PDB file of C-alpha atoms in Angstrom:
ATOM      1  CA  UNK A   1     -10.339   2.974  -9.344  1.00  0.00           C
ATOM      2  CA  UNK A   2     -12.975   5.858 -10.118  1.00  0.00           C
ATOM      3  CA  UNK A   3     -11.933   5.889 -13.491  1.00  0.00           C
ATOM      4  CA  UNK A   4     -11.434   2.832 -14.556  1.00  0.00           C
ATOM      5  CA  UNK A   5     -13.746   0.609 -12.679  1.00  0.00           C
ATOM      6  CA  UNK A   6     -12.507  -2.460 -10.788  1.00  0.00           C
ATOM      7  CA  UNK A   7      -9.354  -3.642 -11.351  1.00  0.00           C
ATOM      8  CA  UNK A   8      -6.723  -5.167  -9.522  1.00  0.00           C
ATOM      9  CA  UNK A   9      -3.747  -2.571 -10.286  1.00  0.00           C
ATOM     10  CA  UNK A  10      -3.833  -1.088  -6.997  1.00  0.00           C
ATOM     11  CA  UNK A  11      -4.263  -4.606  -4.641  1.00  0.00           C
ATOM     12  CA  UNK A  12      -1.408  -4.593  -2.065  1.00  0.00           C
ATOM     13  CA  UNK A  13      -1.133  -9.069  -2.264  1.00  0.00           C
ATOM     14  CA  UNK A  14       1.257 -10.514   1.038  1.00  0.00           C
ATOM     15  CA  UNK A  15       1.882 -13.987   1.065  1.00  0.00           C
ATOM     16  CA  UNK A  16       3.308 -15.815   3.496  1.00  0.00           C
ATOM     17  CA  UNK A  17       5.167 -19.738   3.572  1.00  0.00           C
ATOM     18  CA  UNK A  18       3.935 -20.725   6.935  1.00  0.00           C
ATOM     19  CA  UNK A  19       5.787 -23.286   9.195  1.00  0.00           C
ATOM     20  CA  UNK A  20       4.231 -25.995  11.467  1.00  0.00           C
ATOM     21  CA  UNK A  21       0.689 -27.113  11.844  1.00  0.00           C
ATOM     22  CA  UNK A  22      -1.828 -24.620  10.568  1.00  0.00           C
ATOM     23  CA  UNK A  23      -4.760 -24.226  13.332  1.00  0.00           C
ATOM     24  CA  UNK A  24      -7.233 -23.263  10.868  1.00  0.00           C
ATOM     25  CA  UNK A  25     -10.314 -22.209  13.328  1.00  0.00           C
ATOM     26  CA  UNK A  26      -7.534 -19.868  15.182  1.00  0.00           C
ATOM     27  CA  UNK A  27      -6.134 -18.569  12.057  1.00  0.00           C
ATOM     28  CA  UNK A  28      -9.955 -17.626  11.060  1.00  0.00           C
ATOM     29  CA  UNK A  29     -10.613 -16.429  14.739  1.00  0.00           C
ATOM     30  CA  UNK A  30      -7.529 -14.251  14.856  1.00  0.00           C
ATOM     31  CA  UNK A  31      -7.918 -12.852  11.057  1.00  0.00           C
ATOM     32  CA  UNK A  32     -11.607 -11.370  12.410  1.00  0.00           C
ATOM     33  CA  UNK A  33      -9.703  -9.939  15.229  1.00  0.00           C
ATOM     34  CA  UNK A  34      -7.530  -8.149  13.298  1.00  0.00           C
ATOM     35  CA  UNK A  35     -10.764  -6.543  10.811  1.00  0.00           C
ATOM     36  CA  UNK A  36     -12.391  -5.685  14.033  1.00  0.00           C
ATOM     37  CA  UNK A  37      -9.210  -3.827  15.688  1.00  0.00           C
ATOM     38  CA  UNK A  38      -8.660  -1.970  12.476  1.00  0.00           C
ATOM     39  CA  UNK A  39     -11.396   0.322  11.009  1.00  0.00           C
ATOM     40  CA  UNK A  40      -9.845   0.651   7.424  1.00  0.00           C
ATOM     41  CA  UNK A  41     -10.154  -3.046   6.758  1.00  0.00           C
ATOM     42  CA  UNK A  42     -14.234  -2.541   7.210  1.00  0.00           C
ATOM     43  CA  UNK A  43     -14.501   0.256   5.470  1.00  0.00           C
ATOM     44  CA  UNK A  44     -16.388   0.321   1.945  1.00  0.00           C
ATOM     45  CA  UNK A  45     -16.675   3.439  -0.314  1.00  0.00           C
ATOM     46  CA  UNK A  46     -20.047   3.730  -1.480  1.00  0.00           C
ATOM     47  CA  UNK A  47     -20.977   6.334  -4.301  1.00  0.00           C
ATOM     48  CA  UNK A  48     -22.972   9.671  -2.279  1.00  0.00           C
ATOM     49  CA  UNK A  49     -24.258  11.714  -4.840  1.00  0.00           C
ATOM     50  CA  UNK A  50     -21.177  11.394  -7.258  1.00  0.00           C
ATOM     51  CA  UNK A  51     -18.753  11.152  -4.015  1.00  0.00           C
ATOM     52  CA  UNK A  52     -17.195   8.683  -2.780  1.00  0.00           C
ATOM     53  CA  UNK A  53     -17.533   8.230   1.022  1.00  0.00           C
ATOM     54  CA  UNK A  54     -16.128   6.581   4.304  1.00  0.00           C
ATOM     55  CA  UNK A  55     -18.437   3.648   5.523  1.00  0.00           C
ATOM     56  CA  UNK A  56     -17.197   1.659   8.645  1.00  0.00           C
ATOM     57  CA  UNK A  57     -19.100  -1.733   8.963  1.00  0.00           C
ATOM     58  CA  UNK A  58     -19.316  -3.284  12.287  1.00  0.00           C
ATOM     59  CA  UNK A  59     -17.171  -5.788  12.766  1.00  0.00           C
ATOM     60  CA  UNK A  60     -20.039  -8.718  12.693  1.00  0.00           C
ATOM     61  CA  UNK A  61     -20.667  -7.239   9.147  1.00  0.00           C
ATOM     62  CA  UNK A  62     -17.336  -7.264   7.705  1.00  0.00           C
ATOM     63  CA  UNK A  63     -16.756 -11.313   8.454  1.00  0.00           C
ATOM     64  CA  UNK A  64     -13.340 -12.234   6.885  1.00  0.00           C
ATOM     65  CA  UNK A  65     -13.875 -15.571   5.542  1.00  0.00           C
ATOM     66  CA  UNK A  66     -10.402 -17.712   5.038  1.00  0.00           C
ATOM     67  CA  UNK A  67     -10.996 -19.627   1.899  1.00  0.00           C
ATOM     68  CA  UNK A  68      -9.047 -22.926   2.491  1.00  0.00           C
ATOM     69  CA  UNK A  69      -8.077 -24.864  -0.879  1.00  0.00           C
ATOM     70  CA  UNK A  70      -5.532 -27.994  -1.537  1.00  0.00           C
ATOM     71  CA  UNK A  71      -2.897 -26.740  -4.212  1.00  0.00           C
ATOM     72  CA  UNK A  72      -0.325 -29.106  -5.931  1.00  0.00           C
ATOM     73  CA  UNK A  73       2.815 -27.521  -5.737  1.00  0.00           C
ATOM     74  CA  UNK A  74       3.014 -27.473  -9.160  1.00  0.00           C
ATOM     75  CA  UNK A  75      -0.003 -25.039  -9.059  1.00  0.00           C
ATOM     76  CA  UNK A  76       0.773 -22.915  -6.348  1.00  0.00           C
ATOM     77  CA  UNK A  77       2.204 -19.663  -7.774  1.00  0.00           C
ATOM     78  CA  UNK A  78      -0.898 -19.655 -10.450  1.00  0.00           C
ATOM     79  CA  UNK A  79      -3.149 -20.008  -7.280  1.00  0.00           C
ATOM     80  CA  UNK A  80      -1.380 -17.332  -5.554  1.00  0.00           C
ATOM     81  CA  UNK A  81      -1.351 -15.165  -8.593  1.00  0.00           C
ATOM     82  CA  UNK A  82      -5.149 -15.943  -9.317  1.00  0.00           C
ATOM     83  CA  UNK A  83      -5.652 -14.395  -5.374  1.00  0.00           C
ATOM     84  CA  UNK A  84      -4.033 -11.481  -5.749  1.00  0.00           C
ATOM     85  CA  UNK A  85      -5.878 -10.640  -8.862  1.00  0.00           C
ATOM     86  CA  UNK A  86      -9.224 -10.073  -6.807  1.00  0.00           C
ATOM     87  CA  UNK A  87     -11.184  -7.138  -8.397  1.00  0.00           C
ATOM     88  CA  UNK A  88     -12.817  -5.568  -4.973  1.00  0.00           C
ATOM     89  CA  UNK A  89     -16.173  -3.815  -5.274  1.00  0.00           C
ATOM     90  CA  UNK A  90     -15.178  -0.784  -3.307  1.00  0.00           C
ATOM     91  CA  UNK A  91     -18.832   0.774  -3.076  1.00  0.00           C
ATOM     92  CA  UNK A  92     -20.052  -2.477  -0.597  1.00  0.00           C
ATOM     93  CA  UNK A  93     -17.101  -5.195  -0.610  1.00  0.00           C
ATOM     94  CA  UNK A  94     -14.700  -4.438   2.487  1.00  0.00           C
ATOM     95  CA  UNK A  95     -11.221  -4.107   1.134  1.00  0.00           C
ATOM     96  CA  UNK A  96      -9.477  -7.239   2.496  1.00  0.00           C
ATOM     97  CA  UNK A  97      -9.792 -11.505   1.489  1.00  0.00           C
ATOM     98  CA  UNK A  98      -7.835 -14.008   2.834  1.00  0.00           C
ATOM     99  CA  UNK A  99      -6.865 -17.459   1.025  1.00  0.00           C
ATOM    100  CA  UNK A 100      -5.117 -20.657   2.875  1.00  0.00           C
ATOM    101  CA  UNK A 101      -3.494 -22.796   0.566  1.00  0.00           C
ATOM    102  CA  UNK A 102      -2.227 -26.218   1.522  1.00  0.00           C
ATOM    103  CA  UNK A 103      -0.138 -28.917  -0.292  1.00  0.00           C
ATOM    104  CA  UNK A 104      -1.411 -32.148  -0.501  1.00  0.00           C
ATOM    105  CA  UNK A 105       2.526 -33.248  -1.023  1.00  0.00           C
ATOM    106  CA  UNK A 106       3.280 -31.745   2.185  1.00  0.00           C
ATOM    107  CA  UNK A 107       4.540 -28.694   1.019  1.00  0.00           C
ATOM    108  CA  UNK A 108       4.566 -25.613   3.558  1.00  0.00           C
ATOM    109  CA  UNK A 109       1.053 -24.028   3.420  1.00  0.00           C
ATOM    110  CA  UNK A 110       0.429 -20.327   2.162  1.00  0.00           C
ATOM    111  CA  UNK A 111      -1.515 -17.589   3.848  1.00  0.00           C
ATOM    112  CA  UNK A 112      -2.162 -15.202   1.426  1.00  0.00           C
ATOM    113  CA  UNK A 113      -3.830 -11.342   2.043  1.00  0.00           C
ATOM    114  CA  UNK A 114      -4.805  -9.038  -0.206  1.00  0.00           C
ATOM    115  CA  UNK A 115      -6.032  -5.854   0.405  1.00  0.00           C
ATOM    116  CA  UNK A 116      -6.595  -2.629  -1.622  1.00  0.00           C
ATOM    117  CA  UNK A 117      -4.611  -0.042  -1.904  1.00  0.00           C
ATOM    118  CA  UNK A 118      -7.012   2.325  -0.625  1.00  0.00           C
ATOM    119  CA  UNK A 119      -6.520   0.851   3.117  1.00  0.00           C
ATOM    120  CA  UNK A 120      -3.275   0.218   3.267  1.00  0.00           C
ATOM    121  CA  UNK A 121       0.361   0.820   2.454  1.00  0.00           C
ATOM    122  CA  UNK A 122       3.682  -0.782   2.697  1.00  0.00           C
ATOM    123  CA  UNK A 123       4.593   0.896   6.306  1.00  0.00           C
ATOM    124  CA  UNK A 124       0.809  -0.678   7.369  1.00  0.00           C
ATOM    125  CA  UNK A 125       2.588  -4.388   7.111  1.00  0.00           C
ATOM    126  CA  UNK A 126       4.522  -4.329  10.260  1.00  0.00           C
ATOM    127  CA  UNK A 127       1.702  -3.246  12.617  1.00  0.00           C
ATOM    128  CA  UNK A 128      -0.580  -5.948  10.187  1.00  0.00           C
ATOM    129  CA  UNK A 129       1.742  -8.241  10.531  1.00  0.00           C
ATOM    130  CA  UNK A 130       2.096  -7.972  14.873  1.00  0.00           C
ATOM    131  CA  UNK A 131      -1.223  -8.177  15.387  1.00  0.00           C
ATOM    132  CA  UNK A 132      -1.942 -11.022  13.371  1.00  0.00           C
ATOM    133  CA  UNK A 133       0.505 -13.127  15.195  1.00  0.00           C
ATOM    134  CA  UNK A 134      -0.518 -11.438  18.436  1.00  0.00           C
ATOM    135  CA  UNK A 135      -4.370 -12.641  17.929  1.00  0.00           C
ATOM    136  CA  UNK A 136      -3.251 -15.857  16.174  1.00  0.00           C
ATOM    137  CA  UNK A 137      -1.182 -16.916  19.482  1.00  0.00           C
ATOM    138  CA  UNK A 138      -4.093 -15.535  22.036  1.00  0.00           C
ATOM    139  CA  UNK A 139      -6.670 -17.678  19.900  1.00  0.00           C
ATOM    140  CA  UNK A 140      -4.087 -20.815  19.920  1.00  0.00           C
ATOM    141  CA  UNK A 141      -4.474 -20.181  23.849  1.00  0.00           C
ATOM    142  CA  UNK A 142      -8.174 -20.484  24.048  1.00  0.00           C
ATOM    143  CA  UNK A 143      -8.716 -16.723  24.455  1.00  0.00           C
ATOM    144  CA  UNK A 144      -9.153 -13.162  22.861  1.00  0.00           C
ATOM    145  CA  UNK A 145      -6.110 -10.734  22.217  1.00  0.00           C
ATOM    146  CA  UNK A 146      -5.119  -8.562  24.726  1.00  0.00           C
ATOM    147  CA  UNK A 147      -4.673  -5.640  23.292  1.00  0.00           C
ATOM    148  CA  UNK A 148      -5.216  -2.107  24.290  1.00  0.00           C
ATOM    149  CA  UNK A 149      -7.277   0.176  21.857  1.00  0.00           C
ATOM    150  CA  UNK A 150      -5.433   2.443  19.286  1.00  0.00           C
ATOM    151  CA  UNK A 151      -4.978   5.854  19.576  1.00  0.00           C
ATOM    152  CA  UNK A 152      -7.036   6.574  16.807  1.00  0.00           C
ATOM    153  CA  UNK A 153      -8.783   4.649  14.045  1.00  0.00           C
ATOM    154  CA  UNK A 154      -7.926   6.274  10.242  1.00  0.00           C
ATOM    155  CA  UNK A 155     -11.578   8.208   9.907  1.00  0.00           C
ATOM    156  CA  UNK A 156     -10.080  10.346  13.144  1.00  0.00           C
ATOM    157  CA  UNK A 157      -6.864  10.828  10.326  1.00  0.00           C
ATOM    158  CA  UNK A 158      -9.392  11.454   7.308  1.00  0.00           C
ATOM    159  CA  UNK A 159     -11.296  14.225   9.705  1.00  0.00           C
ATOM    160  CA  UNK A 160      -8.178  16.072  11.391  1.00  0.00           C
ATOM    161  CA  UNK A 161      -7.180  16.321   8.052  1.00  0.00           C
ATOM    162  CA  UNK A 162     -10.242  17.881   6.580  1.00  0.00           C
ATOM    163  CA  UNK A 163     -10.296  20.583   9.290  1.00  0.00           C
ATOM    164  CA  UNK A 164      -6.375  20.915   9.206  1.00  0.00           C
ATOM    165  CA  UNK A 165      -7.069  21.295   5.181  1.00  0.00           C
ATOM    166  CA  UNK A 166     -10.270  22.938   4.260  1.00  0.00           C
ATOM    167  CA  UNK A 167     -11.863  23.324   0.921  1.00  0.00           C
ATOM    168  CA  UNK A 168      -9.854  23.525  -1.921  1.00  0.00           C
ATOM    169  CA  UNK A 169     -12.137  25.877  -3.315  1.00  0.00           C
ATOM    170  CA  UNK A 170     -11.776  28.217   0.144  1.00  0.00           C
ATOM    171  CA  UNK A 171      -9.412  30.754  -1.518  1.00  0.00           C
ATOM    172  CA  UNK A 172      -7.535  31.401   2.283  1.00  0.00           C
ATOM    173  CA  UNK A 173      -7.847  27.473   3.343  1.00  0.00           C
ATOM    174  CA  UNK A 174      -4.386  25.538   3.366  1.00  0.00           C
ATOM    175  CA  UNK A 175      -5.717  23.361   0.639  1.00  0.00           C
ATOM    176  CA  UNK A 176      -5.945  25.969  -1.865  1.00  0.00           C
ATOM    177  CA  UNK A 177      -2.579  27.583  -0.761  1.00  0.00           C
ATOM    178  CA  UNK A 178      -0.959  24.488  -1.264  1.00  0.00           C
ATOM    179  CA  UNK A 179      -2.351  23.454  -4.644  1.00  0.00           C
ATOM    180  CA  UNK A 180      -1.511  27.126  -5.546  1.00  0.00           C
ATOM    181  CA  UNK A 181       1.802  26.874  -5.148  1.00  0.00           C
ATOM    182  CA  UNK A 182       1.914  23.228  -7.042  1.00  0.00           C
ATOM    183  CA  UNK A 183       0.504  24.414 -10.009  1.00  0.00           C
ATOM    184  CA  UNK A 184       2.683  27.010  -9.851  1.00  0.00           C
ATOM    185  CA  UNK A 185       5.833  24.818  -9.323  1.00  0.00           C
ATOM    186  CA  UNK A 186       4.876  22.399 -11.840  1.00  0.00           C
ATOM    187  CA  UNK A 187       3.747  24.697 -14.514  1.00  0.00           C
ATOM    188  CA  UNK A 188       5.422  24.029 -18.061  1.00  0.00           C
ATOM    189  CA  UNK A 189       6.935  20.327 -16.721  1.00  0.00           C
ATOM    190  CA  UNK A 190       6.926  18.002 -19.630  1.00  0.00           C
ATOM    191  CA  UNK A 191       4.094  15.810 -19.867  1.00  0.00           C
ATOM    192  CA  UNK A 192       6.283  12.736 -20.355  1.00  0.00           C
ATOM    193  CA  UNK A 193       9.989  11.783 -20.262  1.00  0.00           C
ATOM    194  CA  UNK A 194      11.118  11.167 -24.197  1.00  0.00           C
ATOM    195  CA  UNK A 195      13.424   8.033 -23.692  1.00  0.00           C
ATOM    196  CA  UNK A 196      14.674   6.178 -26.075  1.00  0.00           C
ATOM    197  CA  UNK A 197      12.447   2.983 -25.214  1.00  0.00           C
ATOM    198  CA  UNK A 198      12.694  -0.216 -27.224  1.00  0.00           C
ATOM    199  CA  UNK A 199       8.891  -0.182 -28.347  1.00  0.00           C
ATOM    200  CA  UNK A 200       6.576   2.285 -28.475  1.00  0.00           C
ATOM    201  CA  UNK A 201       4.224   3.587 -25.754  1.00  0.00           C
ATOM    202  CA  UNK A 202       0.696   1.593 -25.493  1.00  0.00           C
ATOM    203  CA  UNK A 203      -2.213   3.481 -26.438  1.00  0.00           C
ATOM    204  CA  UNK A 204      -4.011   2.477 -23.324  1.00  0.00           C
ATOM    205  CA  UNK A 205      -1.494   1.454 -19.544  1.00  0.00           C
ATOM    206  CA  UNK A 206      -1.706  -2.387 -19.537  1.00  0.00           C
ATOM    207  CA  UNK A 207      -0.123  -2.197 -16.099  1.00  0.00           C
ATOM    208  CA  UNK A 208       2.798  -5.109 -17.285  1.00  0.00           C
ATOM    209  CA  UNK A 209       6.066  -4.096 -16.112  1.00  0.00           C
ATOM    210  CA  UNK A 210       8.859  -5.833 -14.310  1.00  0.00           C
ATOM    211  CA  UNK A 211      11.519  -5.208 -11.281  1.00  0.00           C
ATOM    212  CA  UNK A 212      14.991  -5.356 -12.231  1.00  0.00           C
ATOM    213  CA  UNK A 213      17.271  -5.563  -8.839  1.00  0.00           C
ATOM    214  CA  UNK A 214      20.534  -4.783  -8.746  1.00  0.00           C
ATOM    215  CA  UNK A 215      23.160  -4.117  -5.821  1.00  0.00           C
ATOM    216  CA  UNK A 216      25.818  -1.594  -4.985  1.00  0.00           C
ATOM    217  CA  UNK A 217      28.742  -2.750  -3.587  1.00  0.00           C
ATOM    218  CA  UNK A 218      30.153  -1.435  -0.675  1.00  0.00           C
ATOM    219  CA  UNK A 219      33.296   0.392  -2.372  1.00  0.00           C
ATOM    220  CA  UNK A 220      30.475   2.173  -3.934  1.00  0.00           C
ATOM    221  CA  UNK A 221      28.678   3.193  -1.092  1.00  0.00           C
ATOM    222  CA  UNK A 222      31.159   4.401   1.001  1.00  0.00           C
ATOM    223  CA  UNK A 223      32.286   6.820  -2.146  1.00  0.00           C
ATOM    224  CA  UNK A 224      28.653   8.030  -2.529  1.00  0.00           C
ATOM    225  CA  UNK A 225      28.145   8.591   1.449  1.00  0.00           C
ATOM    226  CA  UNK A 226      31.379  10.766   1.393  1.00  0.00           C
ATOM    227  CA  UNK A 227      30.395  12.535  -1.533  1.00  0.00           C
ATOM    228  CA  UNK A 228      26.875  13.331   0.305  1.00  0.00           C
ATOM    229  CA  UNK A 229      29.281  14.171   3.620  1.00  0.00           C
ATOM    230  CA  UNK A 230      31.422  16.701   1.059  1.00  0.00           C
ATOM    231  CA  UNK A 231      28.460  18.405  -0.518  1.00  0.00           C
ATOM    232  CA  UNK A 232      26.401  18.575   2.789  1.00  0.00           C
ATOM    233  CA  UNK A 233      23.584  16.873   0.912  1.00  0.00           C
ATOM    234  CA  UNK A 234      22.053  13.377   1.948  1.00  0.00           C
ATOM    235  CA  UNK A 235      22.430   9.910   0.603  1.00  0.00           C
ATOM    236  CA  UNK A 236      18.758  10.090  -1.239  1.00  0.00           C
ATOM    237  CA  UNK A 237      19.776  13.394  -2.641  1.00  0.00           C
ATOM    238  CA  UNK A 238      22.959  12.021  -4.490  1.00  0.00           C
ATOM    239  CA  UNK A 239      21.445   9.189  -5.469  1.00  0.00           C
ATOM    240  CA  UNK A 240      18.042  11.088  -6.883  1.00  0.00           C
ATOM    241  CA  UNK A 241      20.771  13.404  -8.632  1.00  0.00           C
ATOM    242  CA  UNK A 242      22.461  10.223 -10.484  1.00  0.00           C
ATOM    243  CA  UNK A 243      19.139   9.006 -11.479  1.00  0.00           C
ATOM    244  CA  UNK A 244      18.294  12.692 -13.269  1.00  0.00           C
ATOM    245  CA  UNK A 245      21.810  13.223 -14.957  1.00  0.00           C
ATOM    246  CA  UNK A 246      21.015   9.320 -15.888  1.00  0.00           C
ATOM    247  CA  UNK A 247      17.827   9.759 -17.500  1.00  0.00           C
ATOM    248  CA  UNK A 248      19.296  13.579 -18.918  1.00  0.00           C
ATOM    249  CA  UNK A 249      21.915  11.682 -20.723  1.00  0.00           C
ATOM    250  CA  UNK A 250      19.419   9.268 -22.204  1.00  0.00           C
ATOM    251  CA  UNK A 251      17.055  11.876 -23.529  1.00  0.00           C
ATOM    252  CA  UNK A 252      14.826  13.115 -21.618  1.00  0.00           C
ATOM    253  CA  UNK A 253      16.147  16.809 -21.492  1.00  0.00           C
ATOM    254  CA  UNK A 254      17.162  19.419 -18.285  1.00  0.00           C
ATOM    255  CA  UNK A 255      13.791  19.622 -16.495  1.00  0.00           C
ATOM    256  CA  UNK A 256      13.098  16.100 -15.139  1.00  0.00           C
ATOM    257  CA  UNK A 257       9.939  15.569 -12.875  1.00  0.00           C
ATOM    258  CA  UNK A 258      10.516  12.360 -10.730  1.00  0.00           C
ATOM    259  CA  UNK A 259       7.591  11.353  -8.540  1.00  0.00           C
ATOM    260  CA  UNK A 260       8.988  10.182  -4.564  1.00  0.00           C
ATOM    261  CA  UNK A 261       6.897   7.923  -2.870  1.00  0.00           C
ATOM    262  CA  UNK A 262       7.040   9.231   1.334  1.00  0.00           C
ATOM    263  CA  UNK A 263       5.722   7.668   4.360  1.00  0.00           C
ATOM    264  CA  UNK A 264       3.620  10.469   5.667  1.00  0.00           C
ATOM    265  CA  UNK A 265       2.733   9.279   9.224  1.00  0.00           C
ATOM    266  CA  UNK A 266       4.054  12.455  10.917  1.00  0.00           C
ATOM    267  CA  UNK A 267       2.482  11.433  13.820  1.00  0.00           C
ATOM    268  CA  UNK A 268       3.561   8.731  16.491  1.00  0.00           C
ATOM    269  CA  UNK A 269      -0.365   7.783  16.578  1.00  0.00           C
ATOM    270  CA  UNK A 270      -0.351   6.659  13.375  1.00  0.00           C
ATOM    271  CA  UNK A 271       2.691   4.279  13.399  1.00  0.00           C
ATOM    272  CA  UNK A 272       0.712   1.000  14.405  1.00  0.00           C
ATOM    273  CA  UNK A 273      -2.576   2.055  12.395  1.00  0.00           C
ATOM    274  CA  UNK A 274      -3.506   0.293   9.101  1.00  0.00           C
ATOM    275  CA  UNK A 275      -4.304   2.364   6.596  1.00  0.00           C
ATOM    276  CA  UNK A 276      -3.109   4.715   3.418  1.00  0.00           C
ATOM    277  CA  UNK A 277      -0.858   7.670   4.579  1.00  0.00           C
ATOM    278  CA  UNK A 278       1.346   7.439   1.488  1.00  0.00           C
ATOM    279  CA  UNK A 279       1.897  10.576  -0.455  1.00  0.00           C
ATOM    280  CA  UNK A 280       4.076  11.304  -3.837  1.00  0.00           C
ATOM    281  CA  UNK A 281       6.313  14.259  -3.730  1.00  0.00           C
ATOM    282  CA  UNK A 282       7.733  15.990  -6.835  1.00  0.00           C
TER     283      UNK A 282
END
């Protein structure tokens, strides 16, 4: 986002086919609660003398407003599509906007979120996801969630992991042992994987790509789980081994960088928190 301005590569879009009679006011009422009980969806990153930093609004400053709007079904997936392509202003616009779409047919109505990536990742939708129906039932009720308050909010995260860190330009601090023995790991990798790709390589990423699914069948899986069982390995690592000798036999040579997305909330504190705690391992 530094480099490139707004965009809406990194939005993290959830929509969701609702069931049943949409209480509008409660569904506004209970989105608010949910911005209030979690810091990161308040928090803009304004520009401090070429840095960006941590702002927390209060809550009566970071109003989520549920734009309601009457979509023919026909239009729907444009509408949703158009939502998720926000472009947040990071430096004053909290992270998070909210869109209700009804059908005028009848049609089940759409909630749709969409938040930046900066606040949130995909193990942040279950605890999202409980206390919006948790506030959205206590506001159908008349009254306020009853929650209690979470352990800690994600600035608590950002600071324990400053001290835990240091400077990376402390030579003794963690941070500069650790990126020390990156550089050191990952010196000489190749800059990119030569494939044998059906068109060439755009000058500039467009960000269009596609998801291909595919399933393995349980004959499969049982073979691969006893060949983790005879090698002592896990069920990732034989897997992450196919996918190298895969892309080995294609091209791309005998030292094969392959970036693994992990959860990284290595504390129980963090489970119900919102926020970005996703980190890419080599």
């Amino acid at each position: 986002h530094q480099l490139e301005g707004p965009s809406a590569a990194y939005n993290w879009p959830l929509a969701l086919r609702l069931t049943g009679t949409v209480d509008r006011q409660a569904l506004q009422e209970a989105l608010n609660d949910l911005v209030g009980r979690h810091e990161s969806l308040r928090t803009v990153f304004p520009d401090v003398d070429g840095e960006p930093r941590q702002v927390v609004l209060d809550p009566a400053d970071a109003v989520l407003d549920l734009r309601t709007e009457e979509v023919a079904a026909e239009r729907l997936h444009r509408a949703v599509q158009d939502a998720a392509g926000h472009r947040f202003g990071l430096a004053g616009e909290p992270p998070v906007r909210a869109w209700l779409f009804e059908q005028p047919d009848g049609g089940a109505p759409v909630l749709v979120l969409v938040m930046h990536h900066i606040i949130g990742d995909g193990a942040s939708r279950a605890p999202l996801m409980r206390d919006l129906s948790t506030a959205y039932e206590a506001r159908l009720a008349g009254a306020a969630p009853d929650w209690g308050p979470l352990p800690v909010q994600y600035a608590d995260y950002a600071i324990w992991q400053q001290e835990l860190l240091g400077r990376a330009d402390e030579p003794d601090s963690l941070a500069a042992r650790q990126l020390a023995y990156w550089k050191d790991a990952l010196d000489g990798i190749p800059a990119q994987l030569e494939l044998p790709t059906d068109r060439p390589r755009p000058a500039v990423a467009d960000y269009r790509g596609d998801l291909l699914h595919f399933t393995l069948d349980a004959e499969l899986h049982a073979g691969l789980r006893r060949l983790a069982a005879d090698t002592r390995t896990t069920l990732f690592m034989v897997l992450q081994t196919g996918f190298a000798a895969l892309l080995s036999r294609l091209g791309a040579g005998h030292d094969i960088p392959v970036g693994v997305p992990i959860a990284g909330r290595t504390d129980e504190a963090l489970t119900d928190l919102v926020g970005f705690f996703v980190n890419t391992l080599v």
